[in-house]
Tab-separated table of C-alpha atoms in Angstrom:
chain	number	residue	atom	x	y	z
A	970	MET	CA	32.251	-11.067	78.559
A	971	ALA	CA	32.481	-8.429	75.825
A	972	VAL	CA	31.270	-9.536	72.415
A	973	ARG	CA	34.114	-9.544	69.920
A	974	ARG	CA	34.115	-9.123	66.168
A	975	SER	CA	35.169	-12.744	65.815
A	976	ASP	CA	31.997	-13.775	67.673
A	977	VAL	CA	29.904	-11.898	65.132
A	978	ALA	CA	31.836	-13.501	62.276
A	979	LYS	CA	31.343	-16.993	63.708
A	980	LEU	CA	27.578	-16.558	64.117
A	981	ALA	CA	27.251	-15.024	60.639
A	982	GLY	CA	29.381	-17.752	59.057
A	983	THR	CA	31.942	-15.361	57.644
A	984	SER	CA	35.316	-13.814	58.505
A	985	PRO	CA	36.107	-10.912	60.895
A	986	ALA	CA	37.382	-8.981	57.864
A	987	VAL	CA	33.956	-9.168	56.228
A	988	VAL	CA	32.358	-7.966	59.463
A	989	SER	CA	34.755	-5.004	59.330
A	990	TYR	CA	33.760	-4.257	55.735
A	991	VAL	CA	30.096	-4.156	56.769
A	992	LEU	CA	30.756	-1.905	59.756
A	993	ASN	CA	33.026	0.519	57.886
A	994	GLY	CA	31.339	0.498	54.486
A	995	GLY	CA	34.405	-0.983	52.795
A	996	PRO	CA	37.044	-1.024	51.499
A	997	ARG	CA	35.627	-4.149	49.806
A	998	GLY	CA	32.034	-4.781	48.857
A	999	VAL	CA	29.904	-7.375	50.623
A	1000	ALA	CA	27.137	-9.445	49.036
A	1001	PRO	CA	23.644	-8.431	50.206
A	1002	GLU	CA	22.941	-11.860	51.698
A	1003	THR	CA	26.200	-11.826	53.652
A	1004	ARG	CA	25.609	-8.264	54.837
A	1005	ALA	CA	22.169	-9.273	56.097
A	1006	ARG	CA	23.645	-12.197	58.067
A	1007	VAL	CA	26.303	-9.947	59.615
A	1008	LEU	CA	23.757	-7.299	60.632
A	1009	ALA	CA	21.496	-9.962	62.111
A	1010	ALA	CA	24.404	-11.368	64.136
A	1011	ILE	CA	25.323	-7.900	65.378
A	1012	GLU	CA	21.739	-7.381	66.524
A	1013	GLN	CA	21.471	-10.802	68.151
A	1014	LEU	CA	24.762	-10.524	70.062
A	1015	GLY	CA	24.432	-6.828	70.905
A	1016	TYR	CA	27.867	-6.116	69.433
A	1017	ARG	CA	29.223	-2.587	69.796
A	1018	PRO	CA	32.378	-1.556	67.895
A	1019	ASN	CA	35.294	-0.224	69.930
A	1020	GLY	CA	35.276	3.488	69.121
A	1021	ILE	CA	38.722	4.097	70.627
A	1022	ALA	CA	40.290	1.373	68.525
A	1023	ARG	CA	38.606	2.725	65.415
A	1024	SER	CA	39.906	6.218	66.187
A	1025	LEU	CA	43.452	4.884	66.425
A	1026	ARG	CA	43.100	3.188	63.036
A	1027	THR	CA	41.413	6.048	61.200
A	1028	ASN	CA	43.022	8.955	63.083
A	1029	ARG	CA	39.514	10.402	63.549
A	1030	THR	CA	37.397	10.613	66.690
A	1031	MET	CA	34.134	11.292	64.797
A	1032	THR	CA	33.473	14.277	67.056
A	1033	PHE	CA	33.053	17.977	66.317
A	1034	GLY	CA	33.165	20.859	68.766
A	1035	LEU	CA	30.777	23.826	68.708
A	1036	LEU	CA	31.564	26.957	70.690
A	1037	VAL	CA	28.858	29.629	71.032
A	1038	PRO	CA	28.851	32.967	72.900
A	1039	ASP	CA	25.760	32.286	75.030
A	1040	THR	CA	23.857	29.000	75.338
A	1041	SER	CA	20.950	30.788	77.079
A	1042	ASN	CA	20.178	32.729	73.877
A	1043	PRO	CA	17.463	30.837	71.936
A	1044	PHE	CA	19.089	31.803	68.646
A	1045	PHE	CA	22.251	29.887	69.504
A	1046	ALA	CA	20.180	27.000	70.869
A	1047	GLN	CA	18.345	26.658	67.556
A	1048	LEU	CA	21.591	27.046	65.609
A	1049	ALA	CA	23.241	24.349	67.744
A	1050	ARG	CA	20.317	22.031	67.147
A	1051	ALA	CA	20.593	22.498	63.374
A	1052	ILE	CA	24.330	21.797	63.435
A	1053	GLU	CA	23.854	18.752	65.656
A	1054	GLU	CA	21.242	17.342	63.271
A	1055	ALA	CA	23.515	17.854	60.260
A	1056	ALA	CA	26.547	16.401	62.064
A	1057	PHE	CA	24.546	13.399	63.306
A	1058	ALA	CA	23.514	12.656	59.720
A	1059	GLU	CA	27.237	12.335	58.940
A	1060	ASP	CA	27.821	10.024	61.960
A	1061	TYR	CA	29.504	12.749	64.020
A	1062	THR	CA	28.910	13.516	67.693
A	1063	LEU	CA	28.772	17.208	68.647
A	1064	LEU	CA	30.336	18.640	71.808
A	1065	ILE	CA	29.065	22.110	72.822
A	1066	GLY	CA	30.850	24.811	74.822
A	1067	ASN	CA	29.481	28.102	76.194
A	1068	ALA	CA	31.940	31.015	75.985
A	1069	ALA	CA	29.581	33.256	78.028
A	1070	GLU	CA	30.700	36.204	75.856
A	1071	ASP	CA	34.156	35.950	77.437
A	1072	ASP	CA	37.316	35.706	75.314
A	1073	ALA	CA	39.378	33.932	77.996
A	1074	ARG	CA	36.669	31.309	78.494
A	1075	GLN	CA	36.382	30.912	74.732
A	1076	THR	CA	40.103	30.204	74.489
A	1077	ALA	CA	39.906	27.706	77.353
A	1078	TYR	CA	37.160	25.804	75.553
A	1079	VAL	CA	39.137	25.784	72.315
A	1080	ARG	CA	42.067	24.227	74.162
A	1081	THR	CA	39.743	21.650	75.761
A	1082	PHE	CA	38.300	20.675	72.387
A	1083	LEU	CA	41.775	20.374	70.886
A	1084	ALA	CA	42.916	18.238	73.836
A	1085	ARG	CA	39.950	15.935	73.226
A	1086	ARG	CA	41.111	15.596	69.617
A	1087	VAL	CA	37.936	16.757	67.923
A	1088	ASP	CA	38.098	16.305	64.161
A	1089	GLY	CA	36.805	19.801	63.542
A	1090	LEU	CA	35.451	22.875	65.271
A	1091	PHE	CA	32.573	25.300	64.713
A	1092	LEU	CA	33.184	28.715	66.262
A	1093	VAL	CA	30.750	31.572	66.824
A	1094	PRO	CA	33.289	34.148	68.038
A	1095	ALA	CA	32.528	35.978	71.278
A	1096	HIS	CA	32.565	39.746	70.940
A	1097	GLY	CA	35.742	41.686	71.570
A	1098	PRO	CA	39.256	40.344	70.859
A	1099	THR	CA	39.520	36.727	69.756
A	1100	SER	CA	42.844	35.513	71.121
A	1101	CYS	CA	42.234	31.855	70.240
A	1102	LEU	CA	42.533	32.400	66.474
A	1103	PRO	CA	46.334	32.020	66.165
A	1104	GLU	CA	46.193	28.925	68.380
A	1105	LEU	CA	43.481	27.402	66.240
A	1106	GLN	CA	45.426	28.182	63.090
A	1107	GLN	CA	48.573	26.561	64.449
A	1108	SER	CA	46.715	23.442	65.639
A	1109	GLY	CA	46.014	22.237	62.121
A	1110	VAL	CA	42.440	21.311	63.093
A	1111	ALA	CA	39.769	22.095	60.513
A	1112	TRP	CA	37.360	24.798	61.669
A	1113	VAL	CA	34.538	26.993	60.403
A	1114	THR	CA	33.129	30.218	61.832
A	1115	LEU	CA	29.385	30.761	62.105
A	1116	ASP	CA	27.245	33.910	62.231
A	1117	ARG	CA	30.247	36.164	62.807
A	1118	GLN	CA	33.321	36.604	60.649
A	1119	THR	CA	36.835	36.730	62.068
A	1120	PRO	CA	39.609	39.074	60.899
A	1121	GLY	CA	41.604	37.733	57.954
A	1122	ARG	CA	40.957	34.530	56.013
A	1123	TYR	CA	41.641	32.010	58.771
A	1124	ALA	CA	38.675	29.768	57.977
A	1125	ALA	CA	35.480	29.465	56.002
A	1126	ALA	CA	32.554	31.451	57.397
A	1127	VAL	CA	28.858	30.549	57.201
A	1128	MET	CA	26.317	33.247	58.002
A	1129	ALA	CA	23.028	34.846	57.070
A	1130	ASP	CA	22.737	38.049	55.048
A	1131	HIS	CA	22.690	40.417	58.030
A	1132	ARG	CA	22.863	43.650	56.048
A	1133	GLY	CA	20.366	42.635	53.354
A	1134	GLY	CA	17.938	41.238	55.913
A	1135	ALA	CA	17.998	44.394	58.032
A	1136	ARG	CA	17.418	46.479	54.939
A	1137	ALA	CA	14.429	44.318	53.949
A	1138	ALA	CA	12.933	44.589	57.450
A	1139	THR	CA	13.271	48.384	57.429
A	1140	GLU	CA	11.833	48.610	53.909
A	1141	HIS	CA	8.843	46.625	55.150
A	1142	LEU	CA	8.281	49.175	57.942
A	1143	LEU	CA	8.585	51.994	55.402
A	1144	ALA	CA	5.997	50.247	53.212
A	1145	HIS	CA	3.597	50.498	56.151
A	1146	GLY	CA	3.977	54.281	55.980
A	1147	ARG	CA	6.401	54.602	58.888
A	1148	ARG	CA	9.036	57.308	58.453
A	1149	ARG	CA	10.509	57.819	61.917
A	1150	ILE	CA	12.233	54.490	62.413
A	1151	GLY	CA	14.728	54.066	65.233
A	1152	CYS	CA	17.182	51.189	65.584
A	1153	ILE	CA	17.927	49.044	68.625
A	1154	ALA	CA	21.156	47.248	67.786
A	1155	GLY	CA	23.512	44.675	69.247
A	1156	PRO	CA	27.010	45.277	70.679
A	1157	GLU	CA	29.162	47.640	68.636
A	1158	ASP	CA	32.071	45.168	68.543
A	1159	VAL	CA	30.002	42.360	66.992
A	1160	VAL	CA	30.085	42.217	63.183
A	1161	PRO	CA	26.454	41.125	62.584
A	1162	ALA	CA	25.187	43.919	64.827
A	1163	ASN	CA	26.994	46.546	62.765
A	1164	ALA	CA	25.942	44.926	59.484
A	1165	ARG	CA	22.301	45.117	60.558
A	1166	VAL	CA	22.664	48.790	61.476
A	1167	THR	CA	24.158	49.385	58.026
A	1168	GLY	CA	21.184	47.663	56.385
A	1169	TRP	CA	18.788	49.836	58.406
A	1170	ARG	CA	20.669	52.944	57.240
A	1171	ASP	CA	20.638	51.724	53.621
A	1172	ALA	CA	16.852	51.453	53.598
A	1173	LEU	CA	16.295	54.839	55.224
A	1174	ALA	CA	18.681	56.602	52.859
A	1175	GLU	CA	17.061	54.989	49.818
A	1176	ALA	CA	13.662	56.219	51.056
A	1177	GLY	CA	14.942	59.773	51.508
A	1178	VAL	CA	15.076	59.618	55.297
A	1179	ARG	CA	18.285	60.846	56.890
A	1180	PRO	CA	19.663	58.087	59.140
A	1181	SER	CA	21.531	60.753	61.135
A	1182	GLU	CA	18.187	62.151	62.275
A	1183	MET	CA	17.156	58.780	63.715
A	1184	SER	CA	18.587	57.140	66.845
A	1185	VAL	CA	20.690	53.994	67.238
A	1186	TRP	CA	20.967	52.300	70.625
A	1187	HIS	CA	23.642	49.624	71.137
A	1188	GLY	CA	23.475	46.901	73.783
A	1189	SER	CA	23.573	43.145	74.300
A	1190	PHE	CA	21.271	40.856	72.318
A	1191	GLY	CA	19.160	40.009	75.398
A	1192	ARG	CA	15.611	40.864	76.431
A	1193	ARG	CA	16.715	43.123	79.290
A	1194	ALA	CA	18.793	45.223	76.895
A	1195	GLY	CA	15.821	45.552	74.546
A	1196	TYR	CA	13.601	46.605	77.419
A	1197	ARG	CA	16.064	49.292	78.584
A	1198	ALA	CA	16.561	50.583	75.052
A	1199	ALA	CA	12.841	50.915	74.388
A	1200	ARG	CA	12.255	52.695	77.709
A	1201	GLU	CA	14.876	55.284	76.695
A	1202	MET	CA	14.114	55.550	72.987
A	1203	LEU	CA	10.333	55.439	72.845
A	1204	ALA	CA	9.308	57.419	75.937
A	1205	ASP	CA	9.160	60.795	74.164
A	1206	GLY	CA	7.042	59.682	71.182
A	1207	ARG	CA	9.603	60.627	68.524
A	1208	PHE	CA	9.395	57.330	66.633
A	1209	ASP	CA	6.580	55.531	64.878
A	1210	ALA	CA	8.588	52.348	64.272
A	1211	VAL	CA	11.722	50.570	65.417
A	1212	PHE	CA	13.946	47.988	63.789
A	1213	VAL	CA	15.350	45.694	66.479
A	1214	ALA	CA	18.508	43.696	65.749
A	1215	SER	CA	17.368	40.480	67.449
A	1216	ASP	CA	14.130	38.774	68.434
A	1217	GLN	CA	15.359	38.454	72.017
A	1218	GLN	CA	15.738	42.229	72.255
A	1219	ALA	CA	12.379	42.705	70.538
A	1220	ILE	CA	10.612	40.629	73.210
A	1221	GLY	CA	11.962	43.113	75.760
A	1222	VAL	CA	10.871	45.997	73.542
A	1223	LEU	CA	7.281	44.735	73.469
A	1224	ARG	CA	7.218	44.542	77.272
A	1225	ALA	CA	8.607	48.071	77.590
A	1226	MET	CA	5.983	49.392	75.172
A	1227	GLN	CA	3.274	47.784	77.257
A	1228	ASP	CA	4.652	49.371	80.416
A	1229	LEU	CA	4.827	52.767	78.699
A	1230	GLY	CA	1.260	52.512	77.377
A	1231	ILE	CA	2.467	52.453	73.763
A	1232	ARG	CA	0.313	50.366	71.436
A	1233	CYS	CA	2.027	48.017	68.979
A	1234	PRO	CA	1.676	48.431	66.052
A	1235	ASP	CA	-0.798	51.338	66.225
A	1236	ASP	CA	1.618	53.798	67.846
A	1237	VAL	CA	4.962	52.105	67.133
A	1238	ALA	CA	5.537	49.244	64.686
A	1239	VAL	CA	8.293	46.705	65.352
A	1240	ALA	CA	10.355	44.450	63.081
A	1241	SER	CA	13.246	42.320	64.257
A	1242	PHE	CA	15.780	39.719	63.131
A	1243	ASP	CA	16.561	35.994	63.679
A	1244	GLY	CA	13.301	34.055	63.465
A	1245	ILE	CA	13.468	32.201	66.775
A	1246	ALA	CA	10.442	30.063	67.651
A	1247	ALA	CA	9.337	32.365	70.497
A	1248	ALA	CA	8.774	35.241	68.032
A	1249	ALA	CA	5.537	33.586	66.895
A	1250	TYR	CA	4.092	33.593	70.408
A	1251	THR	CA	4.486	37.198	71.558
A	1252	SER	CA	1.503	39.550	71.536
A	1253	PRO	CA	1.404	40.858	68.912
A	1254	ALA	CA	3.543	38.223	67.200
A	1255	LEU	CA	6.854	39.564	65.962
A	1256	THR	CA	7.556	40.387	62.359
A	1257	THR	CA	11.083	39.096	61.852
A	1258	MET	CA	13.726	38.217	59.298
A	1259	ALA	CA	14.011	34.444	59.755
A	1260	GLN	CA	17.455	32.926	59.493
A	1261	PRO	CA	17.575	29.557	57.650
A	1262	PHE	CA	18.695	27.458	60.628
A	1263	GLU	CA	18.579	24.095	58.870
A	1264	GLU	CA	20.501	25.365	55.859
A	1265	LEU	CA	23.041	27.108	58.090
A	1266	GLY	CA	23.694	23.830	59.913
A	1267	GLN	CA	23.956	21.755	56.769
A	1268	THR	CA	26.200	24.279	55.023
A	1269	ALA	CA	28.506	24.586	58.043
A	1270	VAL	CA	28.906	20.806	58.351
A	1271	ARG	CA	29.504	20.465	54.613
A	1272	ARG	CA	32.161	23.205	54.659
A	1273	LEU	CA	33.891	21.578	57.649
A	1274	LEU	CA	33.887	18.141	56.003
A	1275	ASP	CA	35.387	19.768	52.891
A	1276	ARG	CA	38.174	21.161	55.079
A	1277	LEU	CA	38.776	17.726	56.581
A	1278	ASP	CA	39.135	16.178	53.133
A	1279	ASP	CA	41.179	19.069	51.755
A	1280	PRO	CA	42.940	21.447	54.208
A	1281	GLY	CA	43.460	23.842	51.315
A	1282	ALA	CA	39.740	24.083	50.537
A	1283	ASP	CA	38.226	27.478	49.782
A	1284	THR	CA	37.764	29.741	52.819
A	1285	ALA	CA	35.321	32.143	51.148
A	1286	SER	CA	32.205	33.040	53.128
A	1287	SER	CA	28.844	31.370	52.539
A	1288	VAL	CA	26.167	34.069	52.943
A	1289	LEU	CA	22.629	32.684	53.046
A	1290	PRO	CA	19.452	34.710	52.424
A	1291	VAL	CA	16.894	35.411	55.150
A	1292	ASP	CA	13.111	35.487	54.755
A	1293	LEU	CA	10.573	38.026	55.959
A	1294	VAL	CA	7.981	36.536	58.320
A	1295	ALA	CA	5.275	39.203	58.468
A	1296	ARG	CA	3.115	39.201	61.603
A	1297	GLY	CA	1.185	41.627	63.770
A	1298	SER	CA	3.976	43.774	65.243
A	1299	CYS	CA	4.496	45.648	61.966
A	1300	GLY	CA	0.813	46.117	61.142
A	1301	CYS	CA	0.282	42.972	59.066
A	1302	PRO	CA	-2.539	40.597	60.085
A	1303	ASP	CA	-1.552	38.699	63.213
A	1304	PRO	CA	-2.075	34.974	62.646
A	1305	ILE	CA	-4.149	33.001	65.103
A	1306	VAL	CA	-2.265	30.298	66.939
A	1307	GLY	CA	-4.178	27.080	66.355
A	1308	ASP	CA	-4.227	23.826	68.253
A	1309	GLU	CA	-1.713	22.133	65.972
A	1310	SER	CA	1.169	20.412	67.751
A	1311	ASP	CA	4.490	22.187	67.948
A	1312	VAL	CA	7.972	21.186	69.035
A	1313	ASP	CA	9.739	23.772	71.178
A	1314	GLY	CA	12.770	25.107	69.374
A	1315	ASP	CA	11.451	24.634	65.817
A	1316	ALA	CA	12.118	27.644	63.629
A	1317	PRO	CA	9.171	29.414	61.981
A	1318	THR	CA	8.427	28.397	58.414
A	1319	PRO	CA	10.034	31.112	56.260
A	1320	GLY	CA	7.895	33.197	53.944
A	1321	ASP	CA	5.825	36.340	53.940
A	1322	ASP	CA	2.682	34.460	54.969
A	1323	ALA	CA	4.310	32.413	57.711
A	1324	GLY	CA	2.679	32.668	61.091
A	1325	VAL	CA	3.560	30.072	63.684
A	1326	PRO	CA	5.907	27.097	63.445
A	1327	ALA	CA	4.363	24.305	61.409
């Protein structure tokens, strides 16, 4: 038979109401000795609260939804992990949906999350039109956008400094004496991709290099796109460096350079963006602008909880700084990967002297 709250109360020598206060953290305080007896009884009996009943009482399901454009992209995997960790710390369960870069699928997932009565939603908008926004707005559910802004002031947005980070990466290549710096960018209809191109242009213009004389190649954020771009852009020897808008693309760029017989960084230096764990294990290791995954997750959860407590909470964007991780692909010393243990998916430790994940 299922263990009931009254069974816990009987074993602990107290009332079911006191058991409820212990489980819910209130609304009344419980003496430490009594709390200890209740917790011991819960452990002994194996009592598990009825989550459905609690949801009916509190009008909360203690679940969040996260919708990302592509779950196969390591960047979104690391971002999801950071959000899950932050949500778990607040006693929330995270449901994850993969939009597969498709607006119709994104909308279908939004409707599924709403039907499951999630308390809040994190959305990384797929590129192209975002038809689910009016529906989300009308639902009354609290939501926050991540990585990519949406038109208007529908919700709070949490993202890294895409433009400033791209500028810093390009300035680092310029500091190595490179002057002919091409750009391999993401899709033209994705806001971060365009912001990173703008940062690349900012750095070139400040250094007296005409961005119009350099080349920009737009494509998806995947390795295959980076490979294709590098095969087209670097074959004629016009460039001595390239800023790549994502680490995934940059991994493809390194393979293309190898196939073309181009030495990195001797012939062409490379700097990229995101700071995924795999960037530390390429050869040479990638110089990258590392996004603060943990802080992104914590900030996003905090902003969503603020919206839950106050639907009229500020919807201004939270823009977090990125850190240069200098490695071998730009011409900096390439760190040696030691025998220290590593957990797949951990982000590199930010900082100019960071090498591999700690």
